[in-house]
Amino acid sequence: MNPSFVRLLVLVLTLSLAGCADRPAPSSTVQPGGERLPLILVSLDGFRPDYLERGLTPTLSGLAAAGVAGEGMRPAFPSLTFPNHYTLVTGLYPDHHGIVANRMEDPALAPKSVFSLGDRDAVEDPRWWNGATPLWVTAHRQGLRTATMFWPGSDVAIQGVRPDYWEKFDASLPPERRVDKVLEWLDLPVGQRPDFITLYFEHVDTAGHRFGPQSEGVDQSLRQVDGALARLLAGLQQRHLADRVNLVIVADHGMTLTALDRIVFLDDLVDIDTVHVVNSGPEAELSPLPGHEAAVEAGLLALHEHVACWRKEDIPARLHYGSHPRVPSLLCLADSGWLVESRADLRRELSKGKPFIVGRHGYDPAVPDMAALFIAKGPAFRERLRQPPFDNVDLYPLLTRLLGLVPEPNDGKAETLAEILW
Ligand code: AMP
Ligand code: ZN
Ligand code: ZN
């Protein structure tokens, strides 16, 4: 029988049984009686799917085995935290949503023209985020309640809208407290209880940077976040919500090992005093100082080992990058495990007295180590299913469908994950 006919048949049968079945209406969190099942979107920053194979994450591995397990979700370029978290909740490539890097410049926002992760004033300035509409804003406008236990952008009044419940980012808040907050929200009476909740943990990423992906430090962080997920599941169980909540667990990108002897110095490619470097590392974004365009381009655009550079208009189409005004005129991208930066940047990093950052991400999304975790478990999802690799822009159409929302215009394809729903 034709597969789409089978799906239609299943849909008709399920709908006709909806009055007596305990399952939600297909592909949606809306129950037959009108009750909505909460959707919890968990981000484990920097969690590579192969980390599940270390035998340290019984909770996550159990969810992956019982539910839908992704073989690797491809991040958007650049494979960094802020661009990718905003992609996950907008379905837009960074070039289209405007959070084009963790550090960026926008002359149109002068005098506050620099954005960086550590700068609270910049992070909380909605003008950086207003170019796109994140899921919680859409959900709010379409009548749902929303809550965010951290997520890049969630502590900002984007387009004038905040989540109904939200917390200001605070890395010192222990994982258990974050979980308890989510459980508290779920204890609210129907009508006040959020329909969409985010929950974020940076611990695996932090350990990956400090110690590298193959380290006792990462192993410890895996146990830590797995323990937090176990606490969440136990809390749901206690509330008889274990089968009445849909869980989507993702990462923003993976992690790979770098080394001091795998650095391409920008100083060796151009006269470093004639460029303005906005970002450097796995990828560098820079522009020539006025009057030096030709020499800088000649130096960078020549062939080099372990790094490729392009004018923004010539960036390969598969990276979906280069049209946004916040992308500087030149991009250099290092091979996996390599870095491209200035000697001054390296000296600055080494002078902090901390160990050299060994784990990095930001590379081409096609690099296998950049792949991100994806697990889905709950009444809306099919069981014991493996999902082949897919682009993270395709997550957004799944999330809007789960919440019964009309999606904003986006770069995702709804077909990619349609088959993981009942
Ligand atoms: P990255 O440099 O791409 O590895 O970024 C990861 C870091 O982003 C984490 O270590 C967090 O400290 C930081 N971060 C995550 N969420 C937020 C947020 N909502 N506000 C500020 N910083 C955040
Ligand atoms: Zn990250
Ligand atoms: Zn990171």
Coordinates of C-alpha atoms and ligand atoms in Angstrom, one line a residue:
M1 CA 0.0 0.0 0.0
N2 CA 1.1 3.5 -0.7
P3 CA 2.8 4.9 2.5
S4 CA 0.9 8.2 2.4
F5 CA -2.4 6.3 2.1
V6 CA -1.4 4.3 5.2
R7 CA -0.7 7.4 7.2
L8 CA -4.0 8.9 6.1
L9 CA -5.7 5.7 7.2
V10 CA -4.0 5.8 10.5
L11 CA -5.0 9.4 10.9
V12 CA -8.6 8.8 10.2
L13 CA -8.7 5.7 12.5
T14 CA -7.0 7.7 15.3
L15 CA -9.3 10.6 14.9
S16 CA -12.4 8.4 15.0
L17 CA -11.0 6.7 18.2
A18 CA -10.0 10.0 19.8
G19 CA -13.0 10.1 22.1
C20 CA -12.0 7.0 23.9
A21 CA -8.3 6.8 23.3
D22 CA -5.8 8.0 25.9
R23 CA -3.4 9.3 23.1
P24 CA -3.2 12.9 22.1
A25 CA -4.6 13.9 18.7
P26 CA -2.0 12.8 16.2
S27 CA 1.0 15.1 15.7
S28 CA -0.2 17.6 18.3
T29 CA -0.1 18.2 22.0
V30 CA -3.8 19.0 22.0
Q31 CA -5.8 16.3 23.7
P32 CA -9.3 15.3 22.6
G33 CA -10.8 17.2 25.6
G34 CA -8.9 20.3 24.6
E35 CA -6.2 19.9 27.2
R36 CA -2.7 20.6 26.0
L37 CA 0.2 18.3 26.8
P38 CA 3.2 20.4 27.8
L39 CA 6.3 20.3 25.5
I40 CA 9.6 20.5 27.3
L41 CA 12.6 21.5 25.1
V42 CA 15.8 20.6 26.8
S43 CA 19.2 21.8 25.5
L44 CA 22.4 20.1 26.6
D45 CA 25.0 22.5 25.3
G46 CA 27.8 20.8 23.3
F47 CA 26.4 17.3 23.7
R48 CA 27.6 15.0 20.9
P49 CA 25.4 12.1 20.1
D50 CA 28.2 9.6 20.5
Y51 CA 28.6 10.7 24.1
L52 CA 25.6 8.4 24.7
E53 CA 27.8 5.4 24.0
R54 CA 30.1 6.0 27.0
G55 CA 27.8 4.1 29.3
L56 CA 27.6 7.1 31.7
T57 CA 24.1 8.4 30.8
P58 CA 21.5 5.7 31.7
T59 CA 18.6 8.2 31.7
L60 CA 19.4 9.8 28.3
S61 CA 20.4 6.5 26.7
G62 CA 17.2 5.0 28.0
L63 CA 15.1 7.8 26.5
A64 CA 17.0 7.4 23.2
A65 CA 16.5 3.7 23.1
A66 CA 12.8 3.9 23.9
G67 CA 11.9 7.0 21.8
V68 CA 13.4 8.7 18.8
A69 CA 17.2 8.9 18.7
G70 CA 18.9 11.2 16.1
E71 CA 22.1 9.9 14.5
G72 CA 23.3 13.5 14.5
M73 CA 21.6 16.8 14.1
R74 CA 23.6 19.1 11.9
P75 CA 24.1 22.6 13.4
A76 CA 23.8 25.8 11.4
F77 CA 27.0 27.7 10.6
P78 CA 28.7 29.0 12.6
S79 CA 28.4 26.0 15.0
L80 CA 28.3 28.3 18.1
T81 CA 25.9 28.5 21.0
F82 CA 23.9 31.7 20.4
P83 CA 23.4 31.4 16.7
N84 CA 22.3 27.8 17.0
H85 CA 20.0 28.2 20.0
Y86 CA 18.2 31.0 18.1
T87 CA 18.1 28.7 15.0
L88 CA 16.5 25.9 17.0
V89 CA 13.6 28.2 18.2
T90 CA 13.1 30.1 14.9
G91 CA 13.9 27.6 12.1
L92 CA 16.1 30.3 10.5
Y93 CA 19.7 30.2 9.6
P94 CA 21.8 32.6 11.6
D95 CA 22.2 34.7 8.4
H96 CA 18.4 35.1 8.4
H97 CA 17.8 35.5 12.2
G98 CA 20.6 38.0 12.8
I99 CA 22.4 36.3 15.7
V100 CA 25.3 35.6 13.3
A101 CA 27.9 34.8 15.9
N102 CA 28.6 34.8 19.7
R103 CA 30.4 38.0 19.1
M104 CA 29.2 40.4 16.4
E105 CA 29.2 44.1 15.4
D106 CA 26.5 46.1 13.8
P107 CA 27.3 49.8 13.0
A108 CA 23.5 50.5 12.7
L109 CA 23.3 49.9 16.5
A110 CA 26.0 52.5 17.3
P111 CA 27.1 53.6 19.9
K112 CA 26.2 50.1 21.3
S113 CA 27.4 48.3 18.2
V114 CA 29.2 45.3 19.7
F115 CA 27.4 42.1 21.0
S116 CA 29.2 39.5 23.0
L117 CA 28.1 36.6 25.3
G118 CA 29.6 38.0 28.5
D119 CA 28.1 41.6 28.0
R120 CA 24.7 41.5 29.8
D121 CA 23.7 44.9 28.4
A122 CA 24.3 43.8 24.9
V123 CA 22.7 40.3 25.4
E124 CA 19.6 42.0 26.9
D125 CA 19.3 44.6 24.1
P126 CA 16.3 43.4 22.0
R127 CA 17.6 45.1 18.9
W128 CA 20.0 42.2 18.3
W129 CA 17.2 39.7 18.5
N130 CA 14.2 41.5 16.9
G131 CA 15.0 40.3 13.4
A132 CA 13.3 37.0 14.2
T133 CA 10.4 35.7 16.3
P134 CA 11.4 32.9 18.7
L135 CA 8.9 30.1 19.4
W136 CA 7.9 31.5 22.9
V137 CA 6.9 34.8 21.3
T138 CA 4.8 33.0 18.6
A139 CA 3.3 30.7 21.3
H140 CA 2.4 33.7 23.4
R141 CA 0.7 35.5 20.5
Q142 CA -1.3 32.4 19.7
G143 CA -2.6 32.1 23.2
L144 CA -0.2 29.6 24.9
R145 CA 1.7 30.0 28.1
T146 CA 5.4 29.8 28.0
A147 CA 8.3 29.3 30.5
T148 CA 12.0 29.4 30.0
M149 CA 14.5 27.9 32.4
F150 CA 17.3 29.6 30.4
W151 CA 17.8 29.7 26.7
P152 CA 19.8 32.3 24.7
G153 CA 17.4 35.1 24.1
S154 CA 14.9 34.0 26.6
D155 CA 15.8 36.7 29.1
V156 CA 15.3 39.5 26.5
A157 CA 12.0 41.3 25.7
I158 CA 12.1 40.3 22.0
Q159 CA 9.6 42.3 20.0
G160 CA 8.4 43.5 23.4
V161 CA 7.4 40.0 24.5
R162 CA 8.9 37.9 27.3
P163 CA 8.0 34.4 28.3
D164 CA 5.2 34.2 30.9
Y165 CA 7.8 32.7 33.3
W166 CA 11.5 33.2 32.8
E167 CA 14.8 33.4 34.6
K168 CA 17.9 35.6 34.0
F169 CA 20.8 33.4 32.9
D170 CA 22.9 32.4 35.9
A171 CA 25.5 29.7 35.3
S172 CA 25.9 29.2 39.0
L173 CA 22.3 27.8 39.4
P174 CA 22.8 24.1 40.0
P175 CA 21.2 21.7 37.5
E176 CA 18.8 20.3 40.2
R177 CA 17.4 23.8 40.9
R178 CA 16.7 24.3 37.2
V179 CA 14.8 21.0 37.1
D180 CA 12.9 21.9 40.3
K181 CA 11.8 25.2 38.7
V182 CA 10.4 23.4 35.7
L183 CA 8.5 21.0 38.0
E184 CA 7.1 23.9 40.0
W185 CA 5.8 25.4 36.8
L186 CA 4.2 22.1 35.9
D187 CA 2.5 22.2 39.3
L188 CA 0.6 25.3 38.4
P189 CA -3.1 24.9 37.9
V190 CA -4.3 24.3 34.3
G191 CA -4.7 27.8 32.8
Q192 CA -1.5 29.0 34.5
R193 CA 0.6 26.0 33.7
P194 CA 3.0 26.6 30.7
D195 CA 2.4 24.7 27.5
F196 CA 6.0 25.2 26.3
I197 CA 9.0 25.1 28.6
T198 CA 12.7 25.3 27.8
L199 CA 15.5 23.9 30.1
Y200 CA 19.2 24.6 29.4
F201 CA 22.4 23.1 30.8
E202 CA 25.8 24.4 29.7
H203 CA 27.9 21.9 31.7
V204 CA 28.9 19.5 29.0
D205 CA 30.0 22.3 26.8
T206 CA 32.0 24.0 29.6
A207 CA 33.8 20.7 30.4
G208 CA 34.4 20.0 26.6
H209 CA 36.2 23.4 26.3
R210 CA 38.3 23.0 29.3
F211 CA 39.3 19.4 29.0
G212 CA 38.5 18.2 25.5
P213 CA 35.8 15.8 24.4
Q214 CA 37.6 12.7 25.5
S215 CA 38.2 13.5 29.1
E216 CA 37.2 12.7 32.7
G217 CA 35.9 16.2 32.9
V218 CA 33.4 15.6 30.1
D219 CA 32.5 12.2 31.6
Q220 CA 31.7 13.9 34.9
S221 CA 29.5 16.5 33.2
L222 CA 27.7 13.7 31.4
R223 CA 26.8 12.1 34.7
Q224 CA 25.8 15.4 36.0
V225 CA 23.3 16.3 33.3
D226 CA 22.1 12.7 33.1
G227 CA 21.3 13.0 36.9
A228 CA 19.4 16.2 36.2
L229 CA 17.3 14.4 33.6
A230 CA 16.7 11.5 36.0
R231 CA 15.4 14.1 38.5
L232 CA 13.1 15.6 35.9
L233 CA 11.7 12.1 34.9
A234 CA 11.2 11.2 38.6
G235 CA 9.4 14.5 39.2
L236 CA 7.1 13.9 36.2
Q237 CA 6.4 10.4 37.4
Q238 CA 5.5 11.6 40.8
R239 CA 3.0 14.0 39.2
H240 CA 1.6 11.3 36.9
L241 CA 2.9 13.3 34.0
A242 CA 5.4 10.9 32.7
D243 CA 3.2 9.9 29.7
R244 CA 1.6 13.3 29.4
V245 CA 4.5 15.4 28.5
N246 CA 6.5 15.5 25.3
L247 CA 10.2 15.8 25.7
V248 CA 12.6 17.0 23.0
I249 CA 16.2 16.9 24.0
V250 CA 18.8 18.6 21.8
A251 CA 22.2 20.1 21.7
D252 CA 23.3 23.2 19.8
H253 CA 26.6 21.7 18.3
G254 CA 29.3 19.2 19.2
M255 CA 32.9 19.6 20.2
T256 CA 36.4 18.7 18.9
L257 CA 39.9 18.7 20.1
T258 CA 42.3 21.5 19.1
A259 CA 46.0 21.9 19.8
L260 CA 48.6 24.6 20.1
D261 CA 50.5 23.2 17.2
R262 CA 47.4 23.3 14.9
I263 CA 47.0 27.1 14.6
V264 CA 47.1 29.1 11.4
F265 CA 48.2 32.6 12.3
L266 CA 46.4 35.4 10.5
D267 CA 49.7 37.4 10.9
D268 CA 51.3 35.0 8.5
L269 CA 48.6 35.6 5.8
V270 CA 48.2 39.4 6.1
D271 CA 49.6 42.5 7.7
I272 CA 47.7 42.1 11.0
D273 CA 47.7 45.9 11.5
T274 CA 45.5 46.3 8.3
V275 CA 42.6 44.1 9.4
H276 CA 39.8 44.4 11.9
V277 CA 39.1 41.0 13.5
V278 CA 35.6 40.5 14.8
N279 CA 36.0 36.8 15.7
S280 CA 38.7 34.2 15.5
G281 CA 39.1 30.5 16.4
P282 CA 37.5 27.7 14.4
E283 CA 36.4 30.4 12.1
A284 CA 37.5 34.1 11.8
E285 CA 35.3 37.0 10.7
L286 CA 37.2 40.1 9.7
S287 CA 37.3 43.1 7.5
P288 CA 40.2 45.1 5.9
L289 CA 40.9 48.5 7.2
P290 CA 40.0 51.2 4.7
G291 CA 42.6 51.5 1.9
H292 CA 44.0 48.0 2.5
E293 CA 41.2 46.0 0.8
A294 CA 43.2 44.7 -2.2
A295 CA 46.3 43.6 -0.2
V296 CA 44.2 41.9 2.6
E297 CA 42.0 40.0 0.0
A298 CA 45.1 38.9 -1.9
G299 CA 46.6 37.6 1.3
L300 CA 43.6 35.8 2.6
L301 CA 42.0 34.5 -0.6
A302 CA 45.1 32.7 -1.7
L303 CA 45.2 29.0 -1.1
H304 CA 46.4 28.0 2.4
E305 CA 46.8 24.7 4.2
H306 CA 44.1 24.0 6.9
V307 CA 42.1 27.2 6.3
A308 CA 39.9 28.6 3.5
C309 CA 38.8 32.2 3.2
W310 CA 36.1 33.8 1.2
R311 CA 34.6 37.2 0.6
K312 CA 31.2 37.2 2.2
E313 CA 29.4 37.1 -1.1
D314 CA 31.4 34.0 -2.2
I315 CA 30.9 31.8 0.9
P316 CA 29.8 28.3 -0.2
A317 CA 26.0 28.1 -0.4
R318 CA 25.9 25.0 1.9
L319 CA 26.9 27.3 4.8
H320 CA 23.9 29.6 4.3
Y321 CA 26.0 32.5 5.5
G322 CA 27.1 35.9 4.2
S323 CA 24.0 38.0 3.4
H324 CA 23.4 39.6 6.8
P325 CA 24.9 43.1 7.3
R326 CA 26.3 41.8 10.6
V327 CA 28.6 39.3 8.7
P328 CA 31.9 41.1 8.1
S329 CA 33.3 41.2 4.6
L330 CA 35.7 38.3 4.9
L331 CA 35.3 34.8 6.5
C332 CA 38.1 32.3 7.1
L333 CA 37.2 28.7 8.2
A334 CA 39.7 26.3 9.6
D335 CA 39.8 22.5 9.1
S336 CA 38.4 20.5 12.0
G337 CA 40.7 20.7 15.0
W338 CA 42.6 23.7 13.6
L339 CA 42.3 27.4 14.7
V340 CA 42.7 30.6 12.7
E341 CA 43.6 33.6 14.8
S342 CA 46.2 36.3 15.4
R343 CA 49.3 35.9 17.6
A344 CA 47.9 38.6 19.8
D345 CA 44.7 36.7 20.3
L346 CA 46.6 33.6 21.3
R347 CA 48.9 35.6 23.7
R348 CA 45.8 37.2 25.3
E349 CA 44.2 33.7 25.8
L350 CA 47.4 32.2 27.3
S351 CA 47.9 35.2 29.6
K352 CA 44.6 34.6 31.4
G353 CA 46.5 32.0 33.3
K354 CA 43.9 29.4 32.5
P355 CA 44.7 26.3 30.5
F356 CA 44.7 26.7 26.7
I357 CA 41.1 26.1 25.5
V358 CA 41.4 22.5 24.1
G359 CA 37.9 21.7 23.0
R360 CA 36.3 24.0 20.3
H361 CA 33.3 24.2 18.1
G362 CA 32.3 26.7 15.4
Y363 CA 33.4 24.6 12.4
D364 CA 31.6 23.6 9.2
P365 CA 28.4 21.8 10.2
A366 CA 29.4 18.9 8.0
V367 CA 32.3 18.1 10.4
P368 CA 31.2 14.9 12.2
D369 CA 32.4 16.1 15.6
M370 CA 30.0 19.1 15.3
A371 CA 26.9 16.9 15.2
A372 CA 24.4 17.5 18.0
L373 CA 22.2 15.3 20.1
F374 CA 18.6 14.8 19.3
I375 CA 16.1 12.7 21.4
A376 CA 12.3 12.8 21.3
K377 CA 10.2 10.9 23.8
G378 CA 6.5 11.3 24.7
P379 CA 3.0 10.4 23.7
A380 CA 3.3 12.4 20.4
F381 CA 6.4 10.4 19.2
R382 CA 6.8 7.0 17.7
E383 CA 8.9 4.6 19.7
R384 CA 12.3 2.8 19.2
L385 CA 13.1 4.8 16.1
R386 CA 16.4 6.1 14.7
Q387 CA 16.3 9.4 12.9
P388 CA 19.0 9.8 10.2
P389 CA 21.1 13.0 10.3
F390 CA 19.1 16.2 9.6
D391 CA 19.6 20.0 9.6
N392 CA 18.7 21.7 12.9
V393 CA 16.5 24.3 11.0
D394 CA 14.1 21.4 10.5
L395 CA 13.4 21.1 14.2
Y396 CA 11.2 24.3 14.3
P397 CA 8.4 22.9 12.1
L398 CA 8.2 19.9 14.4
L399 CA 8.0 22.1 17.5
T400 CA 5.3 24.3 16.0
R401 CA 3.3 21.3 14.9
L402 CA 3.6 19.8 18.4
L403 CA 2.2 23.0 19.9
G404 CA -0.5 23.4 17.3
L405 CA 1.0 26.8 16.2
V406 CA 1.0 28.5 12.9
P407 CA 4.8 28.7 12.2
E408 CA 6.6 31.9 11.3
P409 CA 8.2 31.9 7.8
N410 CA 11.3 29.7 8.3
D411 CA 14.1 27.8 6.6
G412 CA 13.0 24.4 7.9
K413 CA 11.4 21.5 6.1
A414 CA 8.3 20.0 7.9
E415 CA 8.7 16.7 6.0
T416 CA 12.1 15.9 7.6
L417 CA 10.7 15.0 11.0
A418 CA 7.0 14.4 10.1
E419 CA 7.5 10.6 10.3
I420 CA 8.6 10.6 13.9
L421 CA 5.1 11.6 15.0
W422 CA 2.3 9.2 15.4
Ligands
AMP1 P1 30.1 29.0 23.5 O1 31.1 30.2 23.6 O2 29.5 29.0 22.2 O3 30.6 27.8 24.0 O4 28.9 29.4 24.5 C1 28.5 28.7 25.7 C2 28.3 29.6 26.8 O5 27.1 30.4 26.6 C3 27.9 28.9 28.1 O6 29.1 28.5 28.8 C4 27.1 29.9 28.9 O7 27.8 30.5 29.9 C5 26.7 30.9 27.8 N1 25.3 31.1 27.8 C6 24.3 30.2 27.6 N2 23.1 30.7 27.7 C7 23.2 32.0 28.0 C8 22.3 33.1 28.2 N3 21.0 33.0 28.1 N4 22.9 34.3 28.5 C9 24.2 34.5 28.6 N5 25.1 33.5 28.4 C10 24.6 32.3 28.1
ZN2 ZN 27.0 25.7 22.8
ZN3 ZN 31.0 26.1 23.7

